Coordinates of C-alpha atoms and ligand atoms in Angstrom, one line a residue:
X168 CA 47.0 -16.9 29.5
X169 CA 46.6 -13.4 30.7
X170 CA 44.5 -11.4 28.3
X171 CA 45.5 -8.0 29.8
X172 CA 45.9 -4.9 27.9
X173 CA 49.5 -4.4 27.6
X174 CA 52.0 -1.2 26.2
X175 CA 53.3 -1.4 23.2
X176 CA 56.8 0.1 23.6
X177 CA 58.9 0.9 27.0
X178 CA 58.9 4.8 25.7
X179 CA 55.1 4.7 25.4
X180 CA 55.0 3.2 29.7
X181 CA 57.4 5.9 30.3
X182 CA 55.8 8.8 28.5
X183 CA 52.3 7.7 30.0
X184 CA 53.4 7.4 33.3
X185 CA 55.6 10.8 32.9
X186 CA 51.9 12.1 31.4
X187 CA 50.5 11.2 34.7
X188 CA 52.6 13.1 36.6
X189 CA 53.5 16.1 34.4
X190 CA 50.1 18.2 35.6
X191 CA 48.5 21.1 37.1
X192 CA 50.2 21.1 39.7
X193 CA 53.7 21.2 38.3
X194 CA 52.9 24.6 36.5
X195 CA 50.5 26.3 38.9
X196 CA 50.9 25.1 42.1
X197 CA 54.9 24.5 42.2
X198 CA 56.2 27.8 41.8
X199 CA 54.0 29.4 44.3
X200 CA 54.4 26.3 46.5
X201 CA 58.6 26.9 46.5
X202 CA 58.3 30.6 46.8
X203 CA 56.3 30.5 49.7
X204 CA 57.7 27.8 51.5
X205 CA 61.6 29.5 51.1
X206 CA 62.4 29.6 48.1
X207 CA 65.8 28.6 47.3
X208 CA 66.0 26.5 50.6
X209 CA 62.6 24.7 50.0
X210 CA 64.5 22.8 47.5
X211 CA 65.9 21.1 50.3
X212 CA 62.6 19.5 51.9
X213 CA 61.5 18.8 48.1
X214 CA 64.6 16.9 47.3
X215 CA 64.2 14.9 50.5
X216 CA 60.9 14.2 50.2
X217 CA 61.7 12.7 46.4
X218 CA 64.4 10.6 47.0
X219 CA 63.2 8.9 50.6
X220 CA 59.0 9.1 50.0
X221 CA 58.4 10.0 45.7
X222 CA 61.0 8.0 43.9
X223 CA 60.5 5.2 46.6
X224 CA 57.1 4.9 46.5
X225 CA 56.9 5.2 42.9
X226 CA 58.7 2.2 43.0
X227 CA 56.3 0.3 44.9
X228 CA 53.6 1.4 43.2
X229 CA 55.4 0.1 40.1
X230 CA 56.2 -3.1 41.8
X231 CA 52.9 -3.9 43.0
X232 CA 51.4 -3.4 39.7
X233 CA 53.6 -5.3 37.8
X234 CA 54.1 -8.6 40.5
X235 CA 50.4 -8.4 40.4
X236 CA 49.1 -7.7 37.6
X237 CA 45.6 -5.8 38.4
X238 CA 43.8 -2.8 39.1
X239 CA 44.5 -1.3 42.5
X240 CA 42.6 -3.3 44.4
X241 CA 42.9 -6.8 43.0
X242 CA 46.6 -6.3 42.9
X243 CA 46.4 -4.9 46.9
X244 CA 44.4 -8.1 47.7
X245 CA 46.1 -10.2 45.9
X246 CA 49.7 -8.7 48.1
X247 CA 47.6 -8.8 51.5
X248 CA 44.7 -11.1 52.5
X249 CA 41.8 -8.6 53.2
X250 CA 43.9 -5.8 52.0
X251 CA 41.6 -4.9 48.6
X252 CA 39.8 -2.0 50.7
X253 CA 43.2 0.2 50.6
X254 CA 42.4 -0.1 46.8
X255 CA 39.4 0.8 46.6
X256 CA 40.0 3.6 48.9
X257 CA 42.9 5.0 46.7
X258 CA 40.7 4.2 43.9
X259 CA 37.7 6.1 45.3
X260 CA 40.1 9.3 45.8
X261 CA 41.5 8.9 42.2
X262 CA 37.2 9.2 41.3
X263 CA 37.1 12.1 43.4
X264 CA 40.0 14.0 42.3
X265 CA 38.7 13.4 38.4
X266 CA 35.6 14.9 38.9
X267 CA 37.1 18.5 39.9
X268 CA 40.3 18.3 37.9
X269 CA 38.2 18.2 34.6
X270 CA 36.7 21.1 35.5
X271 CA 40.4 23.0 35.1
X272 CA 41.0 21.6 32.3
X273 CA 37.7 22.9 31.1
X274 CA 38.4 26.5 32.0
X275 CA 41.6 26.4 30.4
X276 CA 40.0 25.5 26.9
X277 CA 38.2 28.4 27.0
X278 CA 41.2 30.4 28.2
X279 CA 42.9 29.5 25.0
X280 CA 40.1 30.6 23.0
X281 CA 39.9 33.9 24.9
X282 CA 43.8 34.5 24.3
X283 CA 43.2 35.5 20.4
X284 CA 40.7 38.3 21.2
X285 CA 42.5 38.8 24.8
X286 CA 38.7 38.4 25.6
X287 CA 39.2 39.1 29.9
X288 CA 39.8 43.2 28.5
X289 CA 41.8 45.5 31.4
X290 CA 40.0 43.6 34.6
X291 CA 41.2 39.7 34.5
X292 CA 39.6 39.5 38.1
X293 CA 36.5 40.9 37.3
X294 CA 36.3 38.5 33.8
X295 CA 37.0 35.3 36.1
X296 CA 35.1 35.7 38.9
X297 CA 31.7 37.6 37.3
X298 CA 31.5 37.0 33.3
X299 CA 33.2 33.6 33.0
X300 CA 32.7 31.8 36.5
X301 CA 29.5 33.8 37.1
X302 CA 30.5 33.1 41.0
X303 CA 27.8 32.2 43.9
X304 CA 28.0 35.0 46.2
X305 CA 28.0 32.6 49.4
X306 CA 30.1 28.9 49.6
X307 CA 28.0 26.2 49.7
X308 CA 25.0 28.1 47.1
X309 CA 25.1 26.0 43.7
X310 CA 23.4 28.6 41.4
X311 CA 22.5 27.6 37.8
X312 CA 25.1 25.5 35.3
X313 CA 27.1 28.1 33.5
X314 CA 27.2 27.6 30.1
X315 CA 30.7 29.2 29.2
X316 CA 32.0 26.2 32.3
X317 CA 29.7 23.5 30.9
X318 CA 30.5 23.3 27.4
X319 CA 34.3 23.2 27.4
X320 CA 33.9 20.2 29.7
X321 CA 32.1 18.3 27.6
X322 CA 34.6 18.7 24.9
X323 CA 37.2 17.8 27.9
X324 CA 35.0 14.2 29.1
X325 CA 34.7 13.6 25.3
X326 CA 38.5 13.8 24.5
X327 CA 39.3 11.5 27.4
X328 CA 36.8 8.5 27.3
X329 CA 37.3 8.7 23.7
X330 CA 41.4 7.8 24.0
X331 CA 40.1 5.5 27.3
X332 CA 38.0 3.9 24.7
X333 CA 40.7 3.5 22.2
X334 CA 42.1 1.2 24.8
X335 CA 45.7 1.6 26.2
X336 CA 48.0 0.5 23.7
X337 CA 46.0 2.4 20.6
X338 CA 44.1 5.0 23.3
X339 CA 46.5 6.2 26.3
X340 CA 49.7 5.2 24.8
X341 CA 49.3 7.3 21.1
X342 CA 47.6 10.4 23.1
X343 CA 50.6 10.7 25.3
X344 CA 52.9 10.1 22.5
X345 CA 51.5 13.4 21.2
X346 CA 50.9 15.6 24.0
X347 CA 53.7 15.0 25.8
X348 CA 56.6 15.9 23.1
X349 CA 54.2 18.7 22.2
X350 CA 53.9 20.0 25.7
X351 CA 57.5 20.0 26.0
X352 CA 58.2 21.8 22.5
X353 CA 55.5 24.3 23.9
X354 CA 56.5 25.2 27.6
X355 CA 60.3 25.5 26.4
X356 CA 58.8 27.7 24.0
X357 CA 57.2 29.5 26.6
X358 CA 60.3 29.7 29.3
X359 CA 62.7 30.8 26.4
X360 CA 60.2 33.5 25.9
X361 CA 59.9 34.6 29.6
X362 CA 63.7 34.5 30.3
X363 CA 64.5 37.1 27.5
X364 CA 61.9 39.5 28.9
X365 CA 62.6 42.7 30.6
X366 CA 62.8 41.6 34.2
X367 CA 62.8 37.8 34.2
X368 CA 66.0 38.2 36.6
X369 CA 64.0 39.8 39.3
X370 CA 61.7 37.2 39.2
X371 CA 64.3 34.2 39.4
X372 CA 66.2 36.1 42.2
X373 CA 63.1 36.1 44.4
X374 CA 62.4 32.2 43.0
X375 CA 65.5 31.3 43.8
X376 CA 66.5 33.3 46.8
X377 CA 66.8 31.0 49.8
X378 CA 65.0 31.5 53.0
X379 CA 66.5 29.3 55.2
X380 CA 64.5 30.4 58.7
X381 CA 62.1 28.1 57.5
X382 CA 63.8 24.9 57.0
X383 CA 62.6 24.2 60.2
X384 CA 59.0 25.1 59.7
X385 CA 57.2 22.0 60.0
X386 CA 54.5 22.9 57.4
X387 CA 57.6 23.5 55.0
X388 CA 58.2 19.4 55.2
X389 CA 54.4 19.2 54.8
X390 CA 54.3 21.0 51.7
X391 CA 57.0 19.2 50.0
X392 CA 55.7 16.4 50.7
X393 CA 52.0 17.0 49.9
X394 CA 53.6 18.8 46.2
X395 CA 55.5 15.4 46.3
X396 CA 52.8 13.5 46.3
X397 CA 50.1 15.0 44.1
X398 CA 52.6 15.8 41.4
X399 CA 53.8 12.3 41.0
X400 CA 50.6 10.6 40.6
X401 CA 51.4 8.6 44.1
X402 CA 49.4 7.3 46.8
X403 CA 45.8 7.4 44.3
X404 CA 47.2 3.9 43.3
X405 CA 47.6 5.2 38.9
X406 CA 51.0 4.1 38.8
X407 CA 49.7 0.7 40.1
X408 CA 47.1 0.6 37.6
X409 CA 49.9 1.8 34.4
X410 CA 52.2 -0.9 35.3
X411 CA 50.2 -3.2 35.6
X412 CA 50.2 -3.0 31.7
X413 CA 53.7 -3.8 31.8
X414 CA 55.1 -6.7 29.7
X415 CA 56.2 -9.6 32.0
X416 CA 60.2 -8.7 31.3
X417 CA 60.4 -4.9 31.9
X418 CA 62.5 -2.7 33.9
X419 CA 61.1 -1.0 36.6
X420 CA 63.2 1.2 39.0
X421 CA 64.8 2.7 36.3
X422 CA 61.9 3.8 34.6
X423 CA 60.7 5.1 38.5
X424 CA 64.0 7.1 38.3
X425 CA 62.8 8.6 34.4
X426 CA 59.5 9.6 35.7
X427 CA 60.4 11.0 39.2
X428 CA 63.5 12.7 37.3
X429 CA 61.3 14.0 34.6
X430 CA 58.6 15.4 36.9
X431 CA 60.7 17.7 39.0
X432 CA 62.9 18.7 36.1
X433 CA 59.4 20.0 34.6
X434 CA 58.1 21.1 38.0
X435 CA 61.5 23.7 38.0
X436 CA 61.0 24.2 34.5
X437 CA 57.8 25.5 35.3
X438 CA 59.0 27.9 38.0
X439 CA 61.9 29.1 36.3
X440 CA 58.9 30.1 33.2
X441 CA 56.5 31.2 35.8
X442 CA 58.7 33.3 38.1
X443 CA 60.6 35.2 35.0
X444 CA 57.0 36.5 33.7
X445 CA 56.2 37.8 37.2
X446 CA 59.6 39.2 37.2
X447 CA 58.4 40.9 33.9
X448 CA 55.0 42.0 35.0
X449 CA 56.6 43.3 38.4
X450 CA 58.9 45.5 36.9
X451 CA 56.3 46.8 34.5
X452 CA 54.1 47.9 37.1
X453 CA 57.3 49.0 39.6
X454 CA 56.0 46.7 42.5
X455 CA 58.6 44.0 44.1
X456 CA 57.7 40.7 42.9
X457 CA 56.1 39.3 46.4
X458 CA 53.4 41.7 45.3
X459 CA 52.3 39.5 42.0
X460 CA 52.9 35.9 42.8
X461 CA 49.9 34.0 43.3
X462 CA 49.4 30.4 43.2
X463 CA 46.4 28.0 41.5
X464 CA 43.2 29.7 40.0
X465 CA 44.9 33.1 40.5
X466 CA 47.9 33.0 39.0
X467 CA 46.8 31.0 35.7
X468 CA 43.3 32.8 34.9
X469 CA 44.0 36.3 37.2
X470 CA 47.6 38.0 36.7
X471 CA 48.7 35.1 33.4
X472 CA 45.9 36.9 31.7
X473 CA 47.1 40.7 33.3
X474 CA 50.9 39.2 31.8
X475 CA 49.8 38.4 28.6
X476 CA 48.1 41.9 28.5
X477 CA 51.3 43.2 28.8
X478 CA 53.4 41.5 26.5
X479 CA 55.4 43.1 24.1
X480 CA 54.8 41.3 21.4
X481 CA 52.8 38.2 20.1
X482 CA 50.4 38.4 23.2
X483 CA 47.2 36.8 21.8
X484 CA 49.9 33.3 20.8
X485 CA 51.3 33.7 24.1
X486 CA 48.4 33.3 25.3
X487 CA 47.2 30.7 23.7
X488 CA 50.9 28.2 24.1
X489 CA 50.2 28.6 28.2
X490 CA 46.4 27.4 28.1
X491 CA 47.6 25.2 25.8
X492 CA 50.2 23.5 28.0
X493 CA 47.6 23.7 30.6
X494 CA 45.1 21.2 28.7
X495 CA 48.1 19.3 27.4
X496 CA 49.2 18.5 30.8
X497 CA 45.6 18.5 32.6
X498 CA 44.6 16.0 30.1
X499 CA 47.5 13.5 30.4
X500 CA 46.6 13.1 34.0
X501 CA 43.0 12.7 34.1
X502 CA 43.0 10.8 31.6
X503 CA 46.0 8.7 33.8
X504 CA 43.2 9.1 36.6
X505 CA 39.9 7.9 35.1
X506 CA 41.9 5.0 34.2
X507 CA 42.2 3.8 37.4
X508 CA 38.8 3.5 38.5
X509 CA 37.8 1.9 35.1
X510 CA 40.5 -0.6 35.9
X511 CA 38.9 -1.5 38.7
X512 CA 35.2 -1.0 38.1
X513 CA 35.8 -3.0 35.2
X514 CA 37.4 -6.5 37.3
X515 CA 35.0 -5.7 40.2
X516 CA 31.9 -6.5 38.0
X517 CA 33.1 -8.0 35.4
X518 CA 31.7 -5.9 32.9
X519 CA 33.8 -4.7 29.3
X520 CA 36.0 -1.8 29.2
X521 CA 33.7 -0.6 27.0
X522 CA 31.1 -0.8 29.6
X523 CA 33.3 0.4 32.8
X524 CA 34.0 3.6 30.7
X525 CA 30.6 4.3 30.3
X526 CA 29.4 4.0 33.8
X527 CA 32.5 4.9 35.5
X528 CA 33.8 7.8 33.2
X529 CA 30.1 8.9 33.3
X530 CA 29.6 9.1 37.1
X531 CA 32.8 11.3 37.3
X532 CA 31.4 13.4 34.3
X533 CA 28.1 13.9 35.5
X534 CA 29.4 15.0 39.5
X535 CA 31.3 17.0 37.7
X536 CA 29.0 18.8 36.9
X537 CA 29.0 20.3 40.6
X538 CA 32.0 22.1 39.8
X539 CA 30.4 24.0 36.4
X540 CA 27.8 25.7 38.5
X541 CA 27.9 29.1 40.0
X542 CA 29.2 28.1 43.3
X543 CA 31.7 25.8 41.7
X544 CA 35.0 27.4 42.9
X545 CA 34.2 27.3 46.5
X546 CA 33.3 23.5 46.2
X547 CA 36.6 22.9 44.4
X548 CA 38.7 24.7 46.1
X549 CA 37.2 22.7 49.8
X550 CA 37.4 19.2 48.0
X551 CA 40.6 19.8 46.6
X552 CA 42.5 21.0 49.8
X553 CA 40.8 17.9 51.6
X554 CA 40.8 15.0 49.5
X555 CA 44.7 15.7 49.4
X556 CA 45.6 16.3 53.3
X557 CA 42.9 13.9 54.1
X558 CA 42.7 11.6 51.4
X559 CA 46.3 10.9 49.1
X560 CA 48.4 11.4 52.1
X561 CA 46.3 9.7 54.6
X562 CA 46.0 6.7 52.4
X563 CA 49.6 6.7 51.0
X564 CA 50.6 6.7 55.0
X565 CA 48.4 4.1 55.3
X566 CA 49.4 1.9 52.2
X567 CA 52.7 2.1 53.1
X568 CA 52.1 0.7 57.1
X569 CA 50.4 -2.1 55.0
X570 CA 52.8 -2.6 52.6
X571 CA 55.9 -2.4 55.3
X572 CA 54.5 -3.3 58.1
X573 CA 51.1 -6.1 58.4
X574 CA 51.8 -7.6 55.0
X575 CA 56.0 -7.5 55.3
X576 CA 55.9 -7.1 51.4
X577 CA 58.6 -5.2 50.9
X578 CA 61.2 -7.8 50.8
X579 CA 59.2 -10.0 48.1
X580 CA 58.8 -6.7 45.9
X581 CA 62.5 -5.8 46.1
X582 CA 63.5 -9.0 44.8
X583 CA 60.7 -8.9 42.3
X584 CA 62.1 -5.6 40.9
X585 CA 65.8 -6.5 41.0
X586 CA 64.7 -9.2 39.2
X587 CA 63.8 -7.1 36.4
X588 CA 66.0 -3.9 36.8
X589 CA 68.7 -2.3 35.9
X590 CA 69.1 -0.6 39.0
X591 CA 69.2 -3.0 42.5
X592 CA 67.3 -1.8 45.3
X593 CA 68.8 -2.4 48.0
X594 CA 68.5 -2.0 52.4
X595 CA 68.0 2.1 52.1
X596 CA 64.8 1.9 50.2
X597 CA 63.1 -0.5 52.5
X598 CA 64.2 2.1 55.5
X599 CA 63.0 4.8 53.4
X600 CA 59.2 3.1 52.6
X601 CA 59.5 1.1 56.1
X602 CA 60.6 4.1 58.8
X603 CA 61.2 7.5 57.5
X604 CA 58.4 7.6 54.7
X605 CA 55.8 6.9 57.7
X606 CA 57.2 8.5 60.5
X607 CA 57.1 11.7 58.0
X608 CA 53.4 11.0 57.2
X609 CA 52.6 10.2 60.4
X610 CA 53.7 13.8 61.4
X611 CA 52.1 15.2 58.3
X612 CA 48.8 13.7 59.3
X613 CA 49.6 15.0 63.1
X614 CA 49.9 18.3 61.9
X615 CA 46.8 18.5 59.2
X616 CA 44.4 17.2 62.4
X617 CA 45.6 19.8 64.8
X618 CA 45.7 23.1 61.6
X619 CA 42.3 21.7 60.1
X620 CA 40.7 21.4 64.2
X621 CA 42.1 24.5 64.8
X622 CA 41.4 26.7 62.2
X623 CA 39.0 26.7 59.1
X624 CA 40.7 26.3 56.1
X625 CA 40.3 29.2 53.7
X626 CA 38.2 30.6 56.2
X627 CA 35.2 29.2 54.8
X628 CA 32.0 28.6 57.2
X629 CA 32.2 25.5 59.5
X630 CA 29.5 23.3 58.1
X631 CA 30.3 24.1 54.6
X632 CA 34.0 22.8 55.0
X633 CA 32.2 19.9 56.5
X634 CA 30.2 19.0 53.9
X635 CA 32.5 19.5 50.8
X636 CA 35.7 18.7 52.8
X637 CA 35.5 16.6 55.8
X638 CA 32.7 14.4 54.6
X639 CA 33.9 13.6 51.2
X640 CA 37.9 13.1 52.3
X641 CA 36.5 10.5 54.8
X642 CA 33.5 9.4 52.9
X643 CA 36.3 8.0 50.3
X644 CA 37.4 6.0 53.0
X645 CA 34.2 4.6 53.6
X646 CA 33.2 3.5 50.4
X647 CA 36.5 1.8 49.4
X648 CA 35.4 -0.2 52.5
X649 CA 32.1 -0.6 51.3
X650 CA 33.4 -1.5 47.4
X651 CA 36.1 -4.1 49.1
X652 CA 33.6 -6.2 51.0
X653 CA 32.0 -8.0 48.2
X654 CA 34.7 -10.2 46.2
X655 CA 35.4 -9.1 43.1
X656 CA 34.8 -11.2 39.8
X657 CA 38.2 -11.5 39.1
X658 CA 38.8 -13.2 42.1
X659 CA 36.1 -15.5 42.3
X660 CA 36.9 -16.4 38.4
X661 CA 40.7 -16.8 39.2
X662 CA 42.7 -16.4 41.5
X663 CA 46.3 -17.7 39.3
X664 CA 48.6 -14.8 37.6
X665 CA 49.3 -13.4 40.9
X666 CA 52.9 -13.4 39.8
X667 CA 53.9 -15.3 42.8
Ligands
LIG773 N1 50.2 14.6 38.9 C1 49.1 15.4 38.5 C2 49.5 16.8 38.6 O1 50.6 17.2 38.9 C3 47.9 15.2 39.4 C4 47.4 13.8 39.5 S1 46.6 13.2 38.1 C5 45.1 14.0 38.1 O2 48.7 17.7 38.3

């Protein structure tokens, strides 16, 4: 008998694995994302890059989990002989990627306690950069801790290894009950709000507008499918780790269809919300509306904060509902990420949950720490843009060559999930995860080399880029190797309930 922790409710998978996904990234780094890459006409590349590598891949990822029932890397060596490293690999990026997204989450909180006194005054910039981030003059310089950084994210690493503690059925499954209807009750709020203001139009004609000279940009494809990718949770292996908490009989492409569905319909949500408030502030300030968007750390702590300054009414609760969302949604997904290397900390040694918590959450809380110094935004914003080009889509190329190609898996997880599902998979998603998903990727991966070689991302000096990007996207690499040489305890205990 298996004594894994297991959902209580299908809803509760769902809205856990919709958690997950619903992020950062679907409220500050879609709209920009879109706009930039054409606008109307990007939805093109972002609906193909759902339906033949997201929804497809979520798929597997739910498979996988479920036929095998183990953290990332038991379940990938229990698919492949030998094949536990892309685990631990995936695993070691989810670890990565939790250590700066906390961080966010962090500066958020004290966003939403700024919003009642509309604490960042007349200069938003000025706040950001010098009073709260107290920013390093040069990259790479780490300064002291900042206090106004630090404390939020200890009230951020408490909240999540407390519900990580709780376990998943009483922990993750009841926190995501609560954030996620709230969220949603919040950001419709929020968008109702921003379409009724003076100017929203503007804003969703230049959202919306379509650009087609640059369908065929290559970086366009790139960016829908890096967007693709972080936003749904895929390729860092924590929709392996969720399903594996399935119960034996449960459906699983159709619940890949809820959450990929779900995500985008919040990711336009969000730019519908976003681009009618820069529609607002543009016409307040009689600039065109290219002259206000922004994307990431600017638009939410820069020109939100200059927005909410000019709101007509209610400012300081406006305020507060979009830092709200912010932790809502930030928290769902680390909380979705930490999971995944506690899963598989805790069946590599053995140890307790309890235990794997402790000295898994703990690592991530204490490197953390890098990111609440002075110097903290330079070494985000360097890990961030590399353990994505170089790390999620590197290893979901990868996973899926394994998964297609040297294990020839896929036609043992179709039949596992038509097994189950409501909706049968059938020839075109093997062709989507066996030829176009990697030829895609392959590309992608073509095209980061020769922009990354080429050019210095963000313009940032040579050898810092290589420490805080190059080294850490590939250093991931090399210590899932390293973490998959030595068997794990689950395997040399038992190797049954592989669900073949
Ligand atoms: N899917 C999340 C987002 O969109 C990111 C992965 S979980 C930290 O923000």
């Amino acid at each position: 008998m298996e004594n894994r922790p297991q959902w209580g409710t299908r809803a509760g998978f769902i809205l856990a694995a919709v958690g997950s996904a619903v992020g950062l990234g679907n409220i500050w780094r879609f709209p920009a994302t879109a706009y930039e890459n054409g606008g109307g006409a990007f939805f093109l590349p972002y609906l193909f890059a759902l339906l033949t590598a997201g929804i497809p891949l979520l798929i597997m990822e739910f498979t996988i989990g479920h036929k095998y029932r183990g953290s990332a890397p038991t379940s990938y060596g229990r698919l492949g002989q030998g094949k536990s490293w892309i685990g631990w690999w995936q695993v070691t990026i989810a670890f990565v990627i939790s250590t700066y997204y906390a961080v966010i989450i962090a500066w958020a909180m004290s966003y939403s306690v700024f919003s009642f006194s509309l604490a960042w005054g007349d200069d938003p910039e000025g706040f950001l950069y010098g009073e709260h981030l107290k920013l390093a003059e040069t990259p790479g310089d780490f300064g002291s801790l900042v206090p106004g950084v630090l404390i939020p994210l200890i009230i951020v690493w408490v909240v999540t290894l407390g519900v990580l503690f709780a376990g998943v059925k009483k922990g993750i499954e009841i926190a995501n009950k609560i954030f996620i209807p709230t969220l949603v009750v919040i950001f419709t709020i929020i968008c109702i709000r921003a379409l009724t203001l003076d100017g929203a139009l503007l804003g969703l004609e230049a959202f919306f507008k379509p650009d087609w000279s640059k369908i065929l940009d290559g970086s366009v494809w790139v960016a829908a499918y890096g967007q693709i990718f972080f936003s749904l949770s895929i390729a860092f292996v924590i929709m392996v780790t969720y399903s594996s908490y399935l119960p034996k009989k449960s459906d699983i492409t159709n619940n890949a269809f809820i959450t990929g569905f779900g995500n985008s319909a919040f990711e336009v949500l969000a730019g519908i919300g976003v681009f009618s408030v820069l529609g607002f502030m543009a016409k307040q300030q009689g600039v065109p509306v290219e002259e206000v968007v922004s994307a990431g750390v600017g638009l939410a702590f820069v020109v939100f904060p200059q927005i909410i300054n000019e709101f007509p009414a209610f400012n300081e609760l406006f305020g507060f509902l979009f830092f709200g969302s912010l932790i809502l949604a930030g928290l769902t997904s680390l909380i979705s990420i930490v999971e995944t290397f506690v899963a598989g900390v805790q069946e590599k040694f053995g140890i307790s949950r309890t235990k794997s918590i402790i000295f898994g959450g703990g690592l991530s809380a204490i490197l953390s720490l890098i990111f609440a110094t002075q110097g903290g935004l330079y070494f985000l914003d360097s890990v961030d843009y590399f353990i994505n080009t170089f790390g999620v889509t590197l290893a979901g190329f990868v996973s899926v060559l394994a998964v297609a190609w040297f294990a020839k898996e896929l036609k043992n997880l179709q039949a596992h999930a038509n097994g189950l599902s409501d909706i049968q998979l059938g020839a075109w998603w093997r062709i989507c995860l066996g030829v176009i998903t990697p030829v895609v990727l392959g590309y992608m991966m073509f095209d980061n080399l020769r922009t990354n070689l080429t050019s210095e991302y963000g313009e940032y000096p040579r050898e810092f880029l290589f420490n805080w990007g190059w080294t850490i996207a590939f250093g991931a690499l090399f210590v899932g190797i390293l973490f998959s040489m030595k068997r794990s305890k689950t395997d040399v205990v038992s190797s049954t309930s592989t669900g073949k």
